[in-house]
Tab-separated table of C-alpha atoms in Angstrom:
chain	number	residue	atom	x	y	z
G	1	UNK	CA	7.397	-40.167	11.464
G	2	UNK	CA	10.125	-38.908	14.135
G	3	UNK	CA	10.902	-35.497	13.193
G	4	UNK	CA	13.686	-33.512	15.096
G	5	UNK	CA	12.470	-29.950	16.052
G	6	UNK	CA	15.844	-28.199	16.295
G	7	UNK	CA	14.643	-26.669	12.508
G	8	UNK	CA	11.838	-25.444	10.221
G	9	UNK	CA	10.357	-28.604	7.998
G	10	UNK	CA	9.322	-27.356	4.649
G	11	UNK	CA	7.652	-29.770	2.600
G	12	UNK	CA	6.448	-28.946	-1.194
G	13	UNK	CA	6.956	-29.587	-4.146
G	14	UNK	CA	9.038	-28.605	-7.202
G	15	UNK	CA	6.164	-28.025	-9.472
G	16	UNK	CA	4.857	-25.803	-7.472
G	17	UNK	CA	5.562	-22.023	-7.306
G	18	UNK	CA	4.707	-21.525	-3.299
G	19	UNK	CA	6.959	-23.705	-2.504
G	20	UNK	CA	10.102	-22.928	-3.918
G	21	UNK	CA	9.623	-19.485	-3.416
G	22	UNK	CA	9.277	-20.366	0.599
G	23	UNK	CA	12.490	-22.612	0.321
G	24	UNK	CA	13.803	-19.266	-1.594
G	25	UNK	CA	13.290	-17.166	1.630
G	26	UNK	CA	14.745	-19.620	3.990
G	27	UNK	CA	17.777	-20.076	2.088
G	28	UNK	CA	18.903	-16.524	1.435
G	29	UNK	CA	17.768	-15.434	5.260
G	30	UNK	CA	19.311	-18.172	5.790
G	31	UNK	CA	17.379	-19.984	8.514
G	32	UNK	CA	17.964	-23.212	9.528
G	33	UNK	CA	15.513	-25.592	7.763
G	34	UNK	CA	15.200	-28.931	5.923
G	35	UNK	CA	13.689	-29.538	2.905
G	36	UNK	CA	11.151	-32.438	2.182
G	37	UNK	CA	9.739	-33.281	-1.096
G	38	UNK	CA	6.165	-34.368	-0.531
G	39	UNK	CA	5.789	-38.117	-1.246
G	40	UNK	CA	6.335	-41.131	0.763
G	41	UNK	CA	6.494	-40.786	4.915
G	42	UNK	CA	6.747	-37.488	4.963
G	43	UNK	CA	3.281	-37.004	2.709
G	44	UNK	CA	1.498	-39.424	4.785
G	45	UNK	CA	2.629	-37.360	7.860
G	46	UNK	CA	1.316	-34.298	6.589
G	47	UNK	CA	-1.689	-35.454	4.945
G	48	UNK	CA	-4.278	-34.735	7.890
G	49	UNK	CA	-2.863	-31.056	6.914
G	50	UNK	CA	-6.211	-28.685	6.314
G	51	UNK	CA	-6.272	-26.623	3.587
G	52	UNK	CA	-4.460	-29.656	1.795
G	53	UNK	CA	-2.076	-27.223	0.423
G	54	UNK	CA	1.671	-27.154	-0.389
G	55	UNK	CA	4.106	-25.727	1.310
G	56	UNK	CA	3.447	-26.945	4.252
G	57	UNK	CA	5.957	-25.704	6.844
G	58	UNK	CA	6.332	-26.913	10.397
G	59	UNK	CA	8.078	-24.107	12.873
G	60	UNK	CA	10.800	-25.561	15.497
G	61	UNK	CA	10.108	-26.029	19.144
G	62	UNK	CA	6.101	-25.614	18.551
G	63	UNK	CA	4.815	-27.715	21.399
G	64	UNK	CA	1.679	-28.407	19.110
G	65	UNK	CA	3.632	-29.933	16.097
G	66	UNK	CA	1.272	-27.605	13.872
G	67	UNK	CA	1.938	-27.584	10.362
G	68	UNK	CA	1.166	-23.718	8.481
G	69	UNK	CA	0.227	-23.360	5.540
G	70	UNK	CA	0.016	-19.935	2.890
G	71	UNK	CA	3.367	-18.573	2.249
G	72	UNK	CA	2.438	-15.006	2.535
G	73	UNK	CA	1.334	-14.908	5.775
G	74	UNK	CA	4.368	-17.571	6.561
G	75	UNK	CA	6.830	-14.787	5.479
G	76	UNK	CA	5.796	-12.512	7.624
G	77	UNK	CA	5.475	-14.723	10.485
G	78	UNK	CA	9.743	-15.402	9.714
G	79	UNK	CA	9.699	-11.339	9.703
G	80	UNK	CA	8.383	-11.312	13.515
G	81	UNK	CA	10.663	-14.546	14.740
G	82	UNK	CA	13.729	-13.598	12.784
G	83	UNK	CA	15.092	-10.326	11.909
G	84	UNK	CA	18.710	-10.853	10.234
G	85	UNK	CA	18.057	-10.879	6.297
G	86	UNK	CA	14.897	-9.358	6.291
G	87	UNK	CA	13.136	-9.071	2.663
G	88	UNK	CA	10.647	-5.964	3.928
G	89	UNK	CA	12.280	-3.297	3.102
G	90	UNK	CA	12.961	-0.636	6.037
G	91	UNK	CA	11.040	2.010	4.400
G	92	UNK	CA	7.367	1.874	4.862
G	93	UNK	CA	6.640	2.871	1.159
G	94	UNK	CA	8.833	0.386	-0.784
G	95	UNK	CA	7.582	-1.826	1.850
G	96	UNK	CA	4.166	-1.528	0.654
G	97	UNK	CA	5.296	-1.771	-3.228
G	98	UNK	CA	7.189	-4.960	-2.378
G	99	UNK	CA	3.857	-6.416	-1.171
G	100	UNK	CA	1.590	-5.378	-3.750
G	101	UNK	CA	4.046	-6.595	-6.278
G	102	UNK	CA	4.524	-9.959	-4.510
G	103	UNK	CA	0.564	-10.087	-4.319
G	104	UNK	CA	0.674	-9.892	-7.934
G	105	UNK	CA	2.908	-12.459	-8.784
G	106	UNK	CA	1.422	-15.073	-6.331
G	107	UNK	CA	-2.025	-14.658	-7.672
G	108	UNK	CA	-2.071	-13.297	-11.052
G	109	UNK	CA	1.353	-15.129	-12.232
G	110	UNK	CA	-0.553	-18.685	-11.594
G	111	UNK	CA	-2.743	-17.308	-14.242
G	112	UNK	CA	0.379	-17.317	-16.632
G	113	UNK	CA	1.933	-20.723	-14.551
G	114	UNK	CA	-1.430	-22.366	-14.958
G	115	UNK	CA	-2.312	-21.331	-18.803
G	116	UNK	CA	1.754	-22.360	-20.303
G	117	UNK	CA	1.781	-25.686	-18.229
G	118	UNK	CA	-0.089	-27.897	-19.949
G	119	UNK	CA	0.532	-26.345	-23.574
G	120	UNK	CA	0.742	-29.015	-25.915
G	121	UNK	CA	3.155	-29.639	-29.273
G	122	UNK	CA	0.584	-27.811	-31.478
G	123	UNK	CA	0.788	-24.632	-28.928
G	124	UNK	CA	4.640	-24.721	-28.427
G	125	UNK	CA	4.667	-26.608	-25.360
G	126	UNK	CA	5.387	-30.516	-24.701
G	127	UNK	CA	2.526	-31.871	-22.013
G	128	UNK	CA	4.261	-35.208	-21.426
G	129	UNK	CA	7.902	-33.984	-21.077
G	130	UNK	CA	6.486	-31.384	-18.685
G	131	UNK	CA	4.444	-34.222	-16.858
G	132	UNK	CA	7.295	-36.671	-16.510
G	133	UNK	CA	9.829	-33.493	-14.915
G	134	UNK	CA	6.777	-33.093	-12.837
G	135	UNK	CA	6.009	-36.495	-11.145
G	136	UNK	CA	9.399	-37.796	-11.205
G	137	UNK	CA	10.156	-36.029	-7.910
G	138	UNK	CA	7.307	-37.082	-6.050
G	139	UNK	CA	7.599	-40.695	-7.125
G	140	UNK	CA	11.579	-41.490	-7.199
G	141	UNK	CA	12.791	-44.581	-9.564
G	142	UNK	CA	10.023	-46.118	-11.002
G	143	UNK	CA	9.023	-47.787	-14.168
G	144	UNK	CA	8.047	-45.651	-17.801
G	145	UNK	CA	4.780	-47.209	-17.401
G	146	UNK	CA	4.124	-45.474	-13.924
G	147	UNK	CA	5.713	-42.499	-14.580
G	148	UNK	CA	3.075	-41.814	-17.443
G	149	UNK	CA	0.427	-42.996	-15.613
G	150	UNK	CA	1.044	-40.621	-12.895
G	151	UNK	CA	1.389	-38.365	-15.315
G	152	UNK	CA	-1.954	-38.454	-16.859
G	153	UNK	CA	-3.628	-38.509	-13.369
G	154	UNK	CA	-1.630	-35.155	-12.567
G	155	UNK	CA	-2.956	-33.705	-15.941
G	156	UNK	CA	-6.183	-34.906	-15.075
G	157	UNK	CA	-5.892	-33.565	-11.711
G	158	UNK	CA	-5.023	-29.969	-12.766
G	159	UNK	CA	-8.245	-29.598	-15.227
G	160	UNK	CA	-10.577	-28.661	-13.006
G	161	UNK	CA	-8.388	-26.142	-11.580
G	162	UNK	CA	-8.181	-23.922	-14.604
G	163	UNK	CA	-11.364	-22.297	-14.721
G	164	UNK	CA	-10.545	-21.541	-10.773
G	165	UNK	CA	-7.828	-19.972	-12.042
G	166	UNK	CA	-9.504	-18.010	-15.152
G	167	UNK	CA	-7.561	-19.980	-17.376
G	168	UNK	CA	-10.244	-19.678	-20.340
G	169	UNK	CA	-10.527	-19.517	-23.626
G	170	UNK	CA	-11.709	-15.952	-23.793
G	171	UNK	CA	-9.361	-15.342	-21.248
G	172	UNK	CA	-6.053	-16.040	-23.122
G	173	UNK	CA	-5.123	-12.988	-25.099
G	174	UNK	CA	-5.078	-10.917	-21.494
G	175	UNK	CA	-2.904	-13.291	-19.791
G	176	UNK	CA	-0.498	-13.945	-22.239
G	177	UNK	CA	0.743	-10.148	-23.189
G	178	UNK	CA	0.829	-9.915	-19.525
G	179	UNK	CA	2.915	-12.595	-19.166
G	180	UNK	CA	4.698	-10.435	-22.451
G	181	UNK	CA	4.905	-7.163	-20.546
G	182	UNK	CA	5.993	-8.371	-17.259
G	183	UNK	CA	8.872	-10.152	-19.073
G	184	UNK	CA	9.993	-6.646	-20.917
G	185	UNK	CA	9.554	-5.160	-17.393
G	186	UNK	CA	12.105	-7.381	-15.305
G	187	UNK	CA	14.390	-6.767	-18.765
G	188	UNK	CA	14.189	-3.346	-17.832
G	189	UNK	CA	14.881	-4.008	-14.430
G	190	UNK	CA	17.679	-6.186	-14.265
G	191	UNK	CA	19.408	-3.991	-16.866
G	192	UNK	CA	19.795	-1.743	-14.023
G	193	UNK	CA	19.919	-3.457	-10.811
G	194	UNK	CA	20.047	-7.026	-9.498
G	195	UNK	CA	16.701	-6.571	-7.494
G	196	UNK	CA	13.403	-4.658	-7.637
G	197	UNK	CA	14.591	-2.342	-4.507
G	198	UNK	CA	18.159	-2.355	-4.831
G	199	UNK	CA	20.868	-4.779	-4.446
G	200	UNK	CA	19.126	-7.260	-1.788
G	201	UNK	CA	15.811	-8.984	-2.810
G	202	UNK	CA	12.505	-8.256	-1.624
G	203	UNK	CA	9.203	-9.706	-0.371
G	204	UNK	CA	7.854	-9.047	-4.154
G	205	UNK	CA	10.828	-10.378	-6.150
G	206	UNK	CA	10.063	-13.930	-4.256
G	207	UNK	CA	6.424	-13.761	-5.395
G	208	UNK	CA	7.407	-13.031	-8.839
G	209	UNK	CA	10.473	-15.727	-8.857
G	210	UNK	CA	7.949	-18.102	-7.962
G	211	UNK	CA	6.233	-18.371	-10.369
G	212	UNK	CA	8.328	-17.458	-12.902
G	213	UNK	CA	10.987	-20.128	-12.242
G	214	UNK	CA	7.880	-22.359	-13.229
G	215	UNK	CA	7.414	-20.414	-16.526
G	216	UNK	CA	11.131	-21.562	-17.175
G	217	UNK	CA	10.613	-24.817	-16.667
G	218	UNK	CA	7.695	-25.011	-19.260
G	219	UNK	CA	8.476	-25.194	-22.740
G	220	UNK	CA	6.198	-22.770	-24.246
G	221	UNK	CA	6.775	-20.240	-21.894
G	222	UNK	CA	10.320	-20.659	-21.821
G	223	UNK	CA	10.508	-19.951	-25.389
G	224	UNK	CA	8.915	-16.548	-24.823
G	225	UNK	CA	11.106	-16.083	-22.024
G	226	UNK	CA	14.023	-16.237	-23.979
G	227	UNK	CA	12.585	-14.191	-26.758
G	228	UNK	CA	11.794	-11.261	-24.376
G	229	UNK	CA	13.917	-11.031	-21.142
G	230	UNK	CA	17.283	-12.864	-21.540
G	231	UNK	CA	18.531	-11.616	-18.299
G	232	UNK	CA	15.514	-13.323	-16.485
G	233	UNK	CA	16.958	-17.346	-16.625
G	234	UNK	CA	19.796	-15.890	-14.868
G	235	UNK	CA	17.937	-13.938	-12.546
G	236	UNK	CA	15.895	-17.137	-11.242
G	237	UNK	CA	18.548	-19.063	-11.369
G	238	UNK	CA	20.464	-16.253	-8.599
G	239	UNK	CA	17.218	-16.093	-6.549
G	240	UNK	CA	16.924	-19.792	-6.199
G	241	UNK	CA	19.591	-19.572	-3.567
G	242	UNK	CA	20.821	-16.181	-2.793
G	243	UNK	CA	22.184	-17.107	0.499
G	244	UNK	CA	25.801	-15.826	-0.379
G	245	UNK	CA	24.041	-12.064	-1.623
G	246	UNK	CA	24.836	-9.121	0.278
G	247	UNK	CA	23.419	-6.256	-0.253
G	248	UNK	CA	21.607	-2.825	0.207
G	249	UNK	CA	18.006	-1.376	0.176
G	250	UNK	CA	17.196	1.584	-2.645
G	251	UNK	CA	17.531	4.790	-0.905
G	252	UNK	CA	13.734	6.042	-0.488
G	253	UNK	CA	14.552	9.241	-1.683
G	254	UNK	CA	15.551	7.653	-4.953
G	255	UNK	CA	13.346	6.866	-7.731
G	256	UNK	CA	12.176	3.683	-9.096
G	257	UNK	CA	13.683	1.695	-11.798
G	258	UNK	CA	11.943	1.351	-14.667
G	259	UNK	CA	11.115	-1.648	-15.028
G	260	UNK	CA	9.550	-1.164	-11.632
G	261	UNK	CA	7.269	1.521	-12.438
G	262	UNK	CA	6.155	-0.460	-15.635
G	263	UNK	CA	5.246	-3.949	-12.992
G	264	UNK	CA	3.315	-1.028	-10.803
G	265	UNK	CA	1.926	0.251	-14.106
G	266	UNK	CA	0.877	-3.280	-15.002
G	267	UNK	CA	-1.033	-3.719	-11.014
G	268	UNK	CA	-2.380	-0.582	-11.829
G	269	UNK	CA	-4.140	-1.687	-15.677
G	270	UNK	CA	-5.014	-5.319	-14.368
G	271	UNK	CA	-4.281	-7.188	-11.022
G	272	UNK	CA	-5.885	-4.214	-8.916
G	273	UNK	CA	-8.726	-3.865	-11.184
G	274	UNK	CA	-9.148	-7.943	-11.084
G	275	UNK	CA	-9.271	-8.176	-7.437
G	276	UNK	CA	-11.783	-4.806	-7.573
G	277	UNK	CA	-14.301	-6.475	-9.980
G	278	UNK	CA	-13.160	-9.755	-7.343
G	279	UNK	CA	-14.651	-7.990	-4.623
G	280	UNK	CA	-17.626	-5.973	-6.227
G	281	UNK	CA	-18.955	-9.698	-7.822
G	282	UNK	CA	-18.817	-10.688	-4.205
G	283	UNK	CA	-20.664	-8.464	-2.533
G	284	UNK	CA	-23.375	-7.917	-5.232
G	285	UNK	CA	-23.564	-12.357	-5.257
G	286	UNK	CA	-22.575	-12.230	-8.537
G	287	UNK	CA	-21.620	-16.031	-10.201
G	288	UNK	CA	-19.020	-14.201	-12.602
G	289	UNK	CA	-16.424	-11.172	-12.252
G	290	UNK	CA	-15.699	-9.301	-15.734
G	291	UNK	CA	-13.323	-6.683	-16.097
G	292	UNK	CA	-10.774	-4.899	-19.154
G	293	UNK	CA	-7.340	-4.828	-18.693
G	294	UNK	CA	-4.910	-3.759	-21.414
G	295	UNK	CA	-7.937	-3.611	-24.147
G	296	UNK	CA	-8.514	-7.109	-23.438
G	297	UNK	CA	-12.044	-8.803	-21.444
G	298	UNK	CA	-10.799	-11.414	-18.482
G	299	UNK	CA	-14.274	-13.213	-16.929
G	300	UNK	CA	-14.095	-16.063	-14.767
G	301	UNK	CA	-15.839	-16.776	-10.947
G	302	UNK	CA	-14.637	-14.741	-8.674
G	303	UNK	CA	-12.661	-16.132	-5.803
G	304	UNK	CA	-13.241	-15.230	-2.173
G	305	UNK	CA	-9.318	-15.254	-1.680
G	306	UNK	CA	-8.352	-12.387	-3.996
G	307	UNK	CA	-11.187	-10.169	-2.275
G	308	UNK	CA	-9.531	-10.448	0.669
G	309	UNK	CA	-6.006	-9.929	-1.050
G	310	UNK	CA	-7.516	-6.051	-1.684
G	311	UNK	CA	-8.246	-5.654	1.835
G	312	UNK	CA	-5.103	-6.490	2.986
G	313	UNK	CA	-3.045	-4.316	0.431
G	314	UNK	CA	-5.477	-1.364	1.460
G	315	UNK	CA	-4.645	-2.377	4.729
G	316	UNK	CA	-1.032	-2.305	4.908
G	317	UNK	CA	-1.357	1.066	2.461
G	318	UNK	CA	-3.834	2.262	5.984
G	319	UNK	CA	-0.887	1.450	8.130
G	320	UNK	CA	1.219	4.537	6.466
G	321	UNK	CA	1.687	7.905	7.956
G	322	UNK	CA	-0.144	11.084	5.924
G	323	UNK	CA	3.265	11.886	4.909
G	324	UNK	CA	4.178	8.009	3.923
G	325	UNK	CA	1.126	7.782	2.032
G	326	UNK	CA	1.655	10.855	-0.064
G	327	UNK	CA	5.183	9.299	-0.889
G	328	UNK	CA	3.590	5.908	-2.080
G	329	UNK	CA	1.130	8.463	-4.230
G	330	UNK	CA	3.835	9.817	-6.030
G	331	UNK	CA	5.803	6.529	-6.635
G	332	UNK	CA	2.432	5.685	-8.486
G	333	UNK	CA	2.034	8.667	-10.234
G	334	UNK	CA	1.397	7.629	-14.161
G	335	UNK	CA	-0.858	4.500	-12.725
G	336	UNK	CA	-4.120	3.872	-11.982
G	337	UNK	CA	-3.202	1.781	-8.816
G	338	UNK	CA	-3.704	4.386	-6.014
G	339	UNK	CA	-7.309	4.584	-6.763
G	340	UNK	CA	-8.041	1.044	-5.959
G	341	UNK	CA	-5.827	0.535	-2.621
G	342	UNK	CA	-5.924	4.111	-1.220
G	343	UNK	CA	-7.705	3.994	2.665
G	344	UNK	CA	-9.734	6.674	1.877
G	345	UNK	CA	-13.422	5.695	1.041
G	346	UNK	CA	-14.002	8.297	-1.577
G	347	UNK	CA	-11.337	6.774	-3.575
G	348	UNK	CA	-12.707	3.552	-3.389
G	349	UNK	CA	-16.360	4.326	-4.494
């Protein structure tokens, strides 16, 4: 397929949280890109495409025609080639909150994603409707026939992908009153300010939209939505092109919202003590990773992706000055997050 390299291909998926939160960042830095749903030529020229993973996003002019995948490391590869619009924050600190938080909505909010999804009648949710939304786009005018069969071969497709995501049954009760508190968190938030570090989004409010524009979309989860952060349809609605907003980082000498603190509060309880019990079950060879968070026992197999995520939060936290890490301290005084990502060994013992 003859593809013109004057801009960045993105090709994903509506369904999926990566990839609209990667087509979020290119629209409000507004880089020059086109977007691809993948199905038809443009899936069968990106199916050689190792891990088979979406977004996949092709740069321009790259003499290889390489297609990257993983939109973390993708959004800071944008950082290094463009630097209008940037969505790191210029201070060091709320740079490294705006990671940690986007950490935690990429990998603990498909928990949430995941577990809603496929919800059916008798749990608030409607599996087929939310099937049909989902294969439409990747299928185009077809018959009702095909739609539902592609349907049921998406559903079908998706099982085995729940227990890799510790979605449970023993798991439940922990993910959904997180999925609870982060809701009355961005309440708290956005009754305050547009964005979690002032009045220009962030690194971490993509990862969260990401996969809470998917929550939306779901019926069961929608329906708490509604119940507990009103503001938040809005919100995603503004963040799923925020090319036209202008605006300003916190000052660092100002404190947190919030709302903020209680999302850092919430890293602090559960995400940082998942991917701690992630990493520990790893190095002792252990098949399953248990932990507490909130009063409430999360066990599943412990993936080798979320041990790394710890390394490279106490890696960026490494990166600080003495003086920029005793900031980031205090913004985390009243959680237990500093113990798990502080550099120094003692603290990590």
């Amino acid at each position: 397929m003859g593809l013109s390299t004057a801009e960045y291909k993105v090709v994903g998926s509506l369904a999926s949280p990566f990839s609209v939160k990667m087509r979020a960042i290119f629209r409000y830095r507004r880089i020059p890109h086109i977007w691809y749903l993948n199905r038809g030529a443009m899936a069968e020229a990106t199916a050689h495409v190792r891990p088979p993973i979406i977004p996949k996003v092709r740069f321009p002019d790259d003499p290889e025609g390489e297609w990257r995948v993983d939109s973390s490391p993708m959004a800071y590869m944008l950082e290094e080639r463009h630097t209008a619009r940037s969505i790191i924050p210029d201070d060091p600190v709320q740079a490294v909150l705006s990671h940690l938080l986007e950490d935690f909505g990429d990998e603990w909010g498909t928990k949430m994603m995941f577990h809603y999804r496929w919800q059916d009648k008798d749990q608030g949710g409607d599996r087929d409707r939310v099937g049909w939304w989902m294969s439409y786009p990747g299928m185009g005018p077809t018959t009702d026939e095909a739609l539902a069969q592609r349907t049921k071969e998406f559903y079908e497709w998706q099982i085995p992908l729940w227990p890799v995501a510790g979605i449970e049954p023993g798991n439940v009760p922990l993910i959904e009153e997180m999925y609870r508190e982060i809701l009355e968190a961005f309440e708290d938030v956005l009754r305050e300010q547009e964005f979690l570090f002032g009045s220009r989004p962030s690194l971490g409010d993509f990862g969260l939209y990401g996969q809470l524009y998917q929550c939306w979309l779901n019926d069961a989860s929608r329906d708490v939505m509604n119940e507990r952060c009103m503001r938040l349809p809005g919100w995603l609605a503004i963040m799923d092109d925020a090319g036209g907003v202008e605006g300003e980082w916190l000052d660092p000498k100002a404190p947190l919202n919030k709302g903020v603190q209680r999302l850092l509060w919430l890293a602090g309880e559960v995400y940082l003590p998942y991917l701690d019990a992630t990493q520990r079950a790893i190095e002792a060879g252990d098949e399953r990773l248990v932990f507490e968070g909130l009063g409430l026992r999360h066990e599943q197999n412990p993936l080798k992706y979320h041990a790394k995520c710890l390394d490279v939060i106490r890696e960026k936290v490494a990166s600080l000055t003495t003086l920029e890490q005793s900031r980031l301290r205090k913004k985390l005084t009243g959680t237990n997050a500093w113990q798990y990502i502080s550099p120094l060994s003692e603290d990590n013992d």
